[in-house]
Amino acid sequence: MKNKLMHLSNETMNVGFVKKVEALSGSSVRRCFQCGKCSAGCPMSTFMEHPPNRIVRLLQLGQGQRVLAGRSIWYCASCETCTTRCPNKVDLAAIMDALRKLSWDADGPSKESYVQLANRLFIENIRTYGRQYELRLGAIFNMKSGQFLKDLMLGPKLISKGKLKMFHSKNRNISDIEGIFKRVEEMRKKGEAL
Amino acid sequence: MTPGKKKLSYSYYPGCSLHASGREYDISTRALFKALNVGLKEVPDWFCCGATPAHNVDELLSLSLCAKNLSLAEQVEGDLAVACAACFSRLKTTQHHLKEDATKRKQVEYAIDGPASLNKPVKHILEILAREYGLAKLEESVKKPLMGLKVAAYYGCLLTRPPEVPELDDCEDPSIMEDILRALGAEPVKWSHRMECCGANFTLSRPGVVLKLSNAILESARLAGADCIMVACPLCHGNLDIRQKEIKEAFGAPDSTLFGSIFGSDLPISTTSEDRRDLPIFYITQLAALAMGVASQSLGFESVIIDPKPLLRDKQLL
Ligand code: SF4
Ligand code: SF4
């Protein structure tokens, strides 16, 4: 970022965005008094440019874009340590989910597309097969992320150990599953759900 | 069976991993329940609960997938037994959210085109073993006590979190795994990393993260003098077992303090490279079934990467 200084004014504070985060997560960001306990316990904070407590602070200041522009939200492991320990009951893990959803909806200014790609393939697998098809998940991920050789040595070993199945059958109730995806999309289109 | 008391019996949601990379967890769970004479019947046509990726980007979808699975589970009698920590956390969280939030419940019921079933108790198998079957009875049922086996009980993140949801045990200082280990005759060690995250599903997108976090867990267990680690989650198992050789290659530098200072690693005090012994990773059900006298051939030991047999032979448990 060129200008590291943060200018706070009605123009730079996106309050609408913060309200959306609060609605999606069901958690208030205003409760936070910046004790830092969430970041102290976060196993991923060393990988993040904004540790969890700073994410909340940025949201309090209406700086949603700054949060989305970084990689922090894609390095959260959803371990719930922050939520468990917060003295003010800020549900940071849910806030992280909400932020990822908003980034995903905008097709993400986030740079961490590998994590997004993995999530997308995982969800696609549910829609197509009903259950996870781990071999396909790994293979397509490597293809699409351009890491053709990643874990190449692991693959055959896992197959011979019976840990990766070569073939996969579809769930019998796959049309019910498709129905769920369709109706969720439909509710969003009609503005009935966030 | 005590007269007048019905035989314990559960419906069972294995989840995707237990049908693939975590198959030995499934096999040993079934073997253990059979040995204890507890019924276990798989929910027909269950599908993926969405695990972490679904709620990571689409909470409504995640809640709907879990709610549909819960209503499928109604077809089989008995409380719902879940072995995978991630599935357990998702299914429980869904019930909790939908009970609290009427709007979400309405949306989800529209999505699954039917009522959400929120009252079927969802139970992790640890809970079933320690509370419903009972520690005392478990101890009585032991045929081959796991004498002399020093085990690091690893909870990981999701078994007891978020605090208001799983009701399994204290969310910062649980003891249910250690209690079970003691009932089996094993010796749980005291160690620092029993609730630290292993990197979970970053194993696909960011393996480097997994290597670092899992290394700290393995080191901590070694320093506490553990012979092995016991888990209750197929993702933890995958990260600690499948990637253990890679972790050794990445972090096996002779002086890991130096390595730590360069890479900012949060390793515990360093161990030397000779001391980086392989640690077999067991599922709780494998150890429990072994103690119940189930033949080791039916516990899926051939499917793991770090061979546990030398250790078990050494302790005269095979
Ligand atoms: S633990 Fe809670 S109150 Fe403390 S900094 Fe984090 S979010 Fe804020
Ligand atoms: S849920 Fe995410 S932000 Fe919270 S402690 Fe875990 S990794 Fe950190």
PDB file of N, CA and C in Angstrom, chain B residues 67-133:
ATOM      1  N   ALA B  67     -28.014 -29.745   8.214  1.00  0.00           N
ATOM      2  CA  ALA B  67     -29.404 -29.962   8.612  1.00  0.00           C
ATOM      3  C   ALA B  67     -30.011 -31.125   7.831  1.00  0.00           C
ATOM      4  N   LYS B  68     -29.684 -31.213   6.550  1.00  0.00           N
ATOM      5  CA  LYS B  68     -30.213 -32.313   5.742  1.00  0.00           C
ATOM      6  C   LYS B  68     -29.675 -33.651   6.258  1.00  0.00           C
ATOM      7  N   ASN B  69     -28.398 -33.679   6.599  1.00  0.00           N
ATOM      8  CA  ASN B  69     -27.834 -34.909   7.151  1.00  0.00           C
ATOM      9  C   ASN B  69     -28.501 -35.300   8.468  1.00  0.00           C
ATOM     10  N   LEU B  70     -28.797 -34.289   9.290  1.00  0.00           N
ATOM     11  CA  LEU B  70     -29.471 -34.582  10.561  1.00  0.00           C
ATOM     12  C   LEU B  70     -30.849 -35.168  10.313  1.00  0.00           C
ATOM     13  N   SER B  71     -31.533 -34.674   9.271  1.00  0.00           N
ATOM     14  CA  SER B  71     -32.861 -35.237   9.043  1.00  0.00           C
ATOM     15  C   SER B  71     -32.753 -36.637   8.420  1.00  0.00           C
ATOM     16  N   LEU B  72     -31.701 -36.897   7.645  1.00  0.00           N
ATOM     17  CA  LEU B  72     -31.488 -38.270   7.159  1.00  0.00           C
ATOM     18  C   LEU B  72     -31.243 -39.220   8.337  1.00  0.00           C
ATOM     19  N   ALA B  73     -30.557 -38.698   9.349  1.00  0.00           N
ATOM     20  CA  ALA B  73     -30.217 -39.538  10.498  1.00  0.00           C
ATOM     21  C   ALA B  73     -31.447 -39.990  11.266  1.00  0.00           C
ATOM     22  N   GLU B  74     -32.546 -39.261  11.113  1.00  0.00           N
ATOM     23  CA  GLU B  74     -33.796 -39.643  11.789  1.00  0.00           C
ATOM     24  C   GLU B  74     -34.280 -41.039  11.365  1.00  0.00           C
ATOM     25  N   GLN B  75     -33.806 -41.488  10.184  1.00  0.00           N
ATOM     26  CA  GLN B  75     -34.245 -42.808   9.713  1.00  0.00           C
ATOM     27  C   GLN B  75     -33.729 -43.952  10.576  1.00  0.00           C
ATOM     28  N   VAL B  76     -32.627 -43.691  11.286  1.00  0.00           N
ATOM     29  CA  VAL B  76     -32.055 -44.756  12.106  1.00  0.00           C
ATOM     30  C   VAL B  76     -32.240 -44.405  13.574  1.00  0.00           C
ATOM     31  N   GLU B  77     -32.671 -45.351  14.335  1.00  0.00           N
ATOM     32  CA  GLU B  77     -32.908 -45.105  15.757  1.00  0.00           C
ATOM     33  C   GLU B  77     -31.619 -44.905  16.537  1.00  0.00           C
ATOM     34  N   GLY B  78     -31.733 -44.259  17.648  1.00  0.00           N
ATOM     35  CA  GLY B  78     -30.576 -44.068  18.520  1.00  0.00           C
ATOM     36  C   GLY B  78     -29.930 -42.715  18.309  1.00  0.00           C
ATOM     37  N   ASP B  79     -29.228 -42.219  19.326  1.00  0.00           N
ATOM     38  CA  ASP B  79     -28.507 -40.953  19.196  1.00  0.00           C
ATOM     39  C   ASP B  79     -27.476 -41.082  18.074  1.00  0.00           C
ATOM     40  N   LEU B  80     -27.096 -39.931  17.527  1.00  0.00           N
ATOM     41  CA  LEU B  80     -26.171 -39.974  16.387  1.00  0.00           C
ATOM     42  C   LEU B  80     -24.724 -39.992  16.873  1.00  0.00           C
ATOM     43  N   ALA B  81     -24.021 -41.069  16.555  1.00  0.00           N
ATOM     44  CA  ALA B  81     -22.611 -41.180  16.939  1.00  0.00           C
ATOM     45  C   ALA B  81     -21.739 -40.646  15.817  1.00  0.00           C
ATOM     46  N   VAL B  82     -20.787 -39.766  16.156  1.00  0.00           N
ATOM     47  CA  VAL B  82     -19.881 -39.198  15.156  1.00  0.00           C
ATOM     48  C   VAL B  82     -18.451 -39.394  15.642  1.00  0.00           C
ATOM     49  N   ALA B  83     -17.577 -39.826  14.734  1.00  0.00           N
ATOM     50  CA  ALA B  83     -16.190 -40.078  15.129  1.00  0.00           C
ATOM     51  C   ALA B  83     -15.276 -38.922  14.731  1.00  0.00           C
ATOM     52  N   CYS B  84     -15.551 -38.292  13.594  1.00  0.00           N
ATOM     53  CA  CYS B  84     -14.688 -37.226  13.089  1.00  0.00           C
ATOM     54  C   CYS B  84     -14.959 -35.940  13.875  1.00  0.00           C
ATOM     55  N   ALA B  85     -13.896 -35.325  14.388  1.00  0.00           N
ATOM     56  CA  ALA B  85     -14.064 -34.120  15.205  1.00  0.00           C
ATOM     57  C   ALA B  85     -14.680 -32.978  14.392  1.00  0.00           C
ATOM     58  N   ALA B  86     -14.319 -32.891  13.109  1.00  0.00           N
ATOM     59  CA  ALA B  86     -14.844 -31.800  12.282  1.00  0.00           C
ATOM     60  C   ALA B  86     -16.334 -31.993  11.998  1.00  0.00           C
ATOM     61  N   CYS B  87     -16.731 -33.195  11.598  1.00  0.00           N
ATOM     62  CA  CYS B  87     -18.160 -33.461  11.364  1.00  0.00           C
ATOM     63  C   CYS B  87     -18.944 -33.206  12.647  1.00  0.00           C
ATOM     64  N   PHE B  88     -18.403 -33.688  13.763  1.00  0.00           N
ATOM     65  CA  PHE B  88     -19.067 -33.527  15.052  1.00  0.00           C
ATOM     66  C   PHE B  88     -19.309 -32.052  15.338  1.00  0.00           C
ATOM     67  N   SER B  89     -18.269 -31.249  15.187  1.00  0.00           N
ATOM     68  CA  SER B  89     -18.391 -29.824  15.471  1.00  0.00           C
ATOM     69  C   SER B  89     -19.402 -29.163  14.531  1.00  0.00           C
ATOM     70  N   ARG B  90     -19.391 -29.526  13.257  1.00  0.00           N
ATOM     71  CA  ARG B  90     -20.324 -28.925  12.301  1.00  0.00           C
ATOM     72  C   ARG B  90     -21.774 -29.290  12.618  1.00  0.00           C
ATOM     73  N   LEU B  91     -22.011 -30.567  12.874  1.00  0.00           N
ATOM     74  CA  LEU B  91     -23.395 -31.004  13.121  1.00  0.00           C
ATOM     75  C   LEU B  91     -23.927 -30.383  14.408  1.00  0.00           C
ATOM     76  N   LYS B  92     -23.108 -30.348  15.448  1.00  0.00           N
ATOM     77  CA  LYS B  92     -23.536 -29.754  16.711  1.00  0.00           C
ATOM     78  C   LYS B  92     -23.774 -28.254  16.562  1.00  0.00           C
ATOM     79  N   THR B  93     -22.843 -27.583  15.883  1.00  0.00           N
ATOM     80  CA  THR B  93     -22.961 -26.139  15.695  1.00  0.00           C
ATOM     81  C   THR B  93     -24.242 -25.807  14.947  1.00  0.00           C
ATOM     82  N   THR B  94     -24.568 -26.611  13.951  1.00  0.00           N
ATOM     83  CA  THR B  94     -25.782 -26.371  13.180  1.00  0.00           C
ATOM     84  C   THR B  94     -27.009 -26.444  14.072  1.00  0.00           C
ATOM     85  N   GLN B  95     -27.101 -27.506  14.869  1.00  0.00           N
ATOM     86  CA  GLN B  95     -28.243 -27.621  15.779  1.00  0.00           C
ATOM     87  C   GLN B  95     -28.334 -26.406  16.681  1.00  0.00           C
ATOM     88  N   HIS B  96     -27.197 -26.004  17.223  1.00  0.00           N
ATOM     89  CA  HIS B  96     -27.160 -24.880  18.143  1.00  0.00           C
ATOM     90  C   HIS B  96     -27.637 -23.590  17.462  1.00  0.00           C
ATOM     91  N   HIS B  97     -27.086 -23.290  16.296  1.00  0.00           N
ATOM     92  CA  HIS B  97     -27.461 -22.061  15.584  1.00  0.00           C
ATOM     93  C   HIS B  97     -28.935 -22.032  15.227  1.00  0.00           C
ATOM     94  N   LEU B  98     -29.420 -23.149  14.718  1.00  0.00           N
ATOM     95  CA  LEU B  98     -30.795 -23.150  14.233  1.00  0.00           C
ATOM     96  C   LEU B  98     -31.797 -23.070  15.388  1.00  0.00           C
ATOM     97  N   LYS B  99     -31.400 -23.578  16.550  1.00  0.00           N
ATOM     98  CA  LYS B  99     -32.276 -23.436  17.703  1.00  0.00           C
ATOM     99  C   LYS B  99     -32.341 -21.982  18.144  1.00  0.00           C
ATOM    100  N   GLU B 100     -31.215 -21.278  18.025  1.00  0.00           N
ATOM    101  CA  GLU B 100     -31.135 -19.905  18.527  1.00  0.00           C
ATOM    102  C   GLU B 100     -31.710 -18.884  17.551  1.00  0.00           C
ATOM    103  N   ASP B 101     -31.631 -19.199  16.260  1.00  0.00           N
ATOM    104  CA  ASP B 101     -31.895 -18.176  15.258  1.00  0.00           C
ATOM    105  C   ASP B 101     -33.049 -18.608  14.343  1.00  0.00           C
ATOM    106  N   ALA B 102     -34.221 -18.035  14.599  1.00  0.00           N
ATOM    107  CA  ALA B 102     -35.413 -18.466  13.870  1.00  0.00           C
ATOM    108  C   ALA B 102     -35.338 -18.116  12.379  1.00  0.00           C
ATOM    109  N   THR B 103     -34.731 -16.970  12.050  1.00  0.00           N
ATOM    110  CA  THR B 103     -34.631 -16.582  10.643  1.00  0.00           C
ATOM    111  C   THR B 103     -33.783 -17.579   9.870  1.00  0.00           C
ATOM    112  N   LYS B 104     -32.635 -17.913  10.448  1.00  0.00           N
ATOM    113  CA  LYS B 104     -31.755 -18.864   9.766  1.00  0.00           C
ATOM    114  C   LYS B 104     -32.452 -20.203   9.618  1.00  0.00           C
ATOM    115  N   ARG B 105     -33.177 -20.570  10.659  1.00  0.00           N
ATOM    116  CA  ARG B 105     -33.867 -21.852  10.624  1.00  0.00           C
ATOM    117  C   ARG B 105     -34.864 -21.883   9.473  1.00  0.00           C
ATOM    118  N   LYS B 106     -35.556 -20.768   9.285  1.00  0.00           N
ATOM    119  CA  LYS B 106     -36.518 -20.705   8.194  1.00  0.00           C
ATOM    120  C   LYS B 106     -35.828 -20.846   6.839  1.00  0.00           C
ATOM    121  N   GLN B 107     -34.721 -20.139   6.705  1.00  0.00           N
ATOM    122  CA  GLN B 107     -33.968 -20.218   5.447  1.00  0.00           C
ATOM    123  C   GLN B 107     -33.481 -21.641   5.186  1.00  0.00           C
ATOM    124  N   VAL B 108     -32.942 -22.261   6.231  1.00  0.00           N
ATOM    125  CA  VAL B 108     -32.412 -23.612   6.071  1.00  0.00           C
ATOM    126  C   VAL B 108     -33.532 -24.605   5.752  1.00  0.00           C
ATOM    127  N   GLU B 109     -34.663 -24.446   6.413  1.00  0.00           N
ATOM    128  CA  GLU B 109     -35.762 -25.385   6.147  1.00  0.00           C
ATOM    129  C   GLU B 109     -36.285 -25.227   4.725  1.00  0.00           C
ATOM    130  N   TYR B 110     -36.210 -23.997   4.228  1.00  0.00           N
ATOM    131  CA  TYR B 110     -36.569 -23.820   2.821  1.00  0.00           C
ATOM    132  C   TYR B 110     -35.546 -24.532   1.934  1.00  0.00           C
ATOM    133  N   ALA B 111     -34.261 -24.353   2.268  1.00  0.00           N
ATOM    134  CA  ALA B 111     -33.203 -24.949   1.446  1.00  0.00           C
ATOM    135  C   ALA B 111     -33.289 -26.474   1.415  1.00  0.00           C
ATOM    136  N   ILE B 112     -33.591 -27.082   2.563  1.00  0.00           N
ATOM    137  CA  ILE B 112     -33.619 -28.553   2.561  1.00  0.00           C
ATOM    138  C   ILE B 112     -35.025 -29.084   2.281  1.00  0.00           C
ATOM    139  N   ASP B 113     -35.945 -28.172   2.092  1.00  0.00           N
ATOM    140  CA  ASP B 113     -37.294 -28.548   1.706  1.00  0.00           C
ATOM    141  C   ASP B 113     -37.915 -29.507   2.714  1.00  0.00           C
ATOM    142  N   GLY B 114     -37.827 -29.130   3.965  1.00  0.00           N
ATOM    143  CA  GLY B 114     -38.397 -29.981   5.014  1.00  0.00           C
ATOM    144  C   GLY B 114     -37.988 -29.440   6.363  1.00  0.00           C
ATOM    145  N   PRO B 115     -38.522 -30.012   7.430  1.00  0.00           N
ATOM    146  CA  PRO B 115     -38.174 -29.521   8.758  1.00  0.00           C
ATOM    147  C   PRO B 115     -36.749 -29.913   9.151  1.00  0.00           C
ATOM    148  N   ALA B 116     -36.074 -29.019   9.864  1.00  0.00           N
ATOM    149  CA  ALA B 116     -34.739 -29.347  10.368  1.00  0.00           C
ATOM    150  C   ALA B 116     -34.916 -30.143  11.647  1.00  0.00           C
ATOM    151  N   SER B 117     -34.188 -31.250  11.754  1.00  0.00           N
ATOM    152  CA  SER B 117     -34.352 -32.060  12.959  1.00  0.00           C
ATOM    153  C   SER B 117     -33.290 -31.647  13.961  1.00  0.00           C
ATOM    154  N   LEU B 118     -33.724 -30.975  15.008  1.00  0.00           N
ATOM    155  CA  LEU B 118     -32.742 -30.366  15.918  1.00  0.00           C
ATOM    156  C   LEU B 118     -32.624 -31.084  17.245  1.00  0.00           C
ATOM    157  N   ASN B 119     -33.435 -32.115  17.426  1.00  0.00           N
ATOM    158  CA  ASN B 119     -33.439 -32.714  18.751  1.00  0.00           C
ATOM    159  C   ASN B 119     -32.760 -34.067  18.852  1.00  0.00           C
ATOM    160  N   LYS B 120     -32.268 -34.572  17.721  1.00  0.00           N
ATOM    161  CA  LYS B 120     -31.557 -35.842  17.829  1.00  0.00           C
ATOM    162  C   LYS B 120     -30.190 -35.552  18.452  1.00  0.00           C
ATOM    163  N   PRO B 121     -29.905 -36.149  19.613  1.00  0.00           N
ATOM    164  CA  PRO B 121     -28.619 -35.851  20.239  1.00  0.00           C
ATOM    165  C   PRO B 121     -27.446 -36.318  19.363  1.00  0.00           C
ATOM    166  N   VAL B 122     -26.489 -35.404  19.169  1.00  0.00           N
ATOM    167  CA  VAL B 122     -25.286 -35.739  18.403  1.00  0.00           C
ATOM    168  C   VAL B 122     -24.162 -35.971  19.399  1.00  0.00           C
ATOM    169  N   LYS B 123     -23.543 -37.142  19.328  1.00  0.00           N
ATOM    170  CA  LYS B 123     -22.527 -37.465  20.339  1.00  0.00           C
ATOM    171  C   LYS B 123     -21.215 -37.909  19.723  1.00  0.00           C
ATOM    172  N   HIS B 124     -20.146 -37.390  20.262  1.00  0.00           N
ATOM    173  CA  HIS B 124     -18.851 -37.870  19.797  1.00  0.00           C
ATOM    174  C   HIS B 124     -18.571 -39.210  20.466  1.00  0.00           C
ATOM    175  N   ILE B 125     -17.836 -40.087  19.772  1.00  0.00           N
ATOM    176  CA  ILE B 125     -17.611 -41.416  20.348  1.00  0.00           C
ATOM    177  C   ILE B 125     -16.836 -41.376  21.671  1.00  0.00           C
ATOM    178  N   LEU B 126     -16.046 -40.311  21.889  1.00  0.00           N
ATOM    179  CA  LEU B 126     -15.363 -40.191  23.189  1.00  0.00           C
ATOM    180  C   LEU B 126     -16.382 -40.119  24.320  1.00  0.00           C
ATOM    181  N   GLU B 127     -17.415 -39.317  24.056  1.00  0.00           N
ATOM    182  CA  GLU B 127     -18.494 -39.115  25.010  1.00  0.00           C
ATOM    183  C   GLU B 127     -19.240 -40.426  25.252  1.00  0.00           C
ATOM    184  N   ILE B 128     -19.468 -41.153  24.170  1.00  0.00           N
ATOM    185  CA  ILE B 128     -20.177 -42.422  24.291  1.00  0.00           C
ATOM    186  C   ILE B 128     -19.370 -43.388  25.148  1.00  0.00           C
ATOM    187  N   LEU B 129     -18.060 -43.452  24.882  1.00  0.00           N
ATOM    188  CA  LEU B 129     -17.214 -44.388  25.638  1.00  0.00           C
ATOM    189  C   LEU B 129     -17.111 -43.992  27.109  1.00  0.00           C
ATOM    190  N   ALA B 130     -16.827 -42.694  27.351  1.00  0.00           N
ATOM    191  CA  ALA B 130     -16.543 -42.288  28.735  1.00  0.00           C
ATOM    192  C   ALA B 130     -17.801 -42.116  29.571  1.00  0.00           C
ATOM    193  N   ARG B 131     -18.888 -41.633  28.953  1.00  0.00           N
ATOM    194  CA  ARG B 131     -20.060 -41.300  29.781  1.00  0.00           C
ATOM    195  C   ARG B 131     -21.197 -42.297  29.644  1.00  0.00           C
ATOM    196  N   GLU B 132     -21.479 -42.736  28.414  1.00  0.00           N
ATOM    197  CA  GLU B 132     -22.663 -43.574  28.253  1.00  0.00           C
ATOM    198  C   GLU B 132     -22.332 -45.040  28.524  1.00  0.00           C
ATOM    199  N   TYR B 133     -21.250 -45.488  27.912  1.00  0.00           N
ATOM    200  CA  TYR B 133     -20.793 -46.835  28.246  1.00  0.00           C
ATOM    201  C   TYR B 133     -20.209 -46.775  29.663  1.00  0.00           C
TER     202      TYR B 133
END
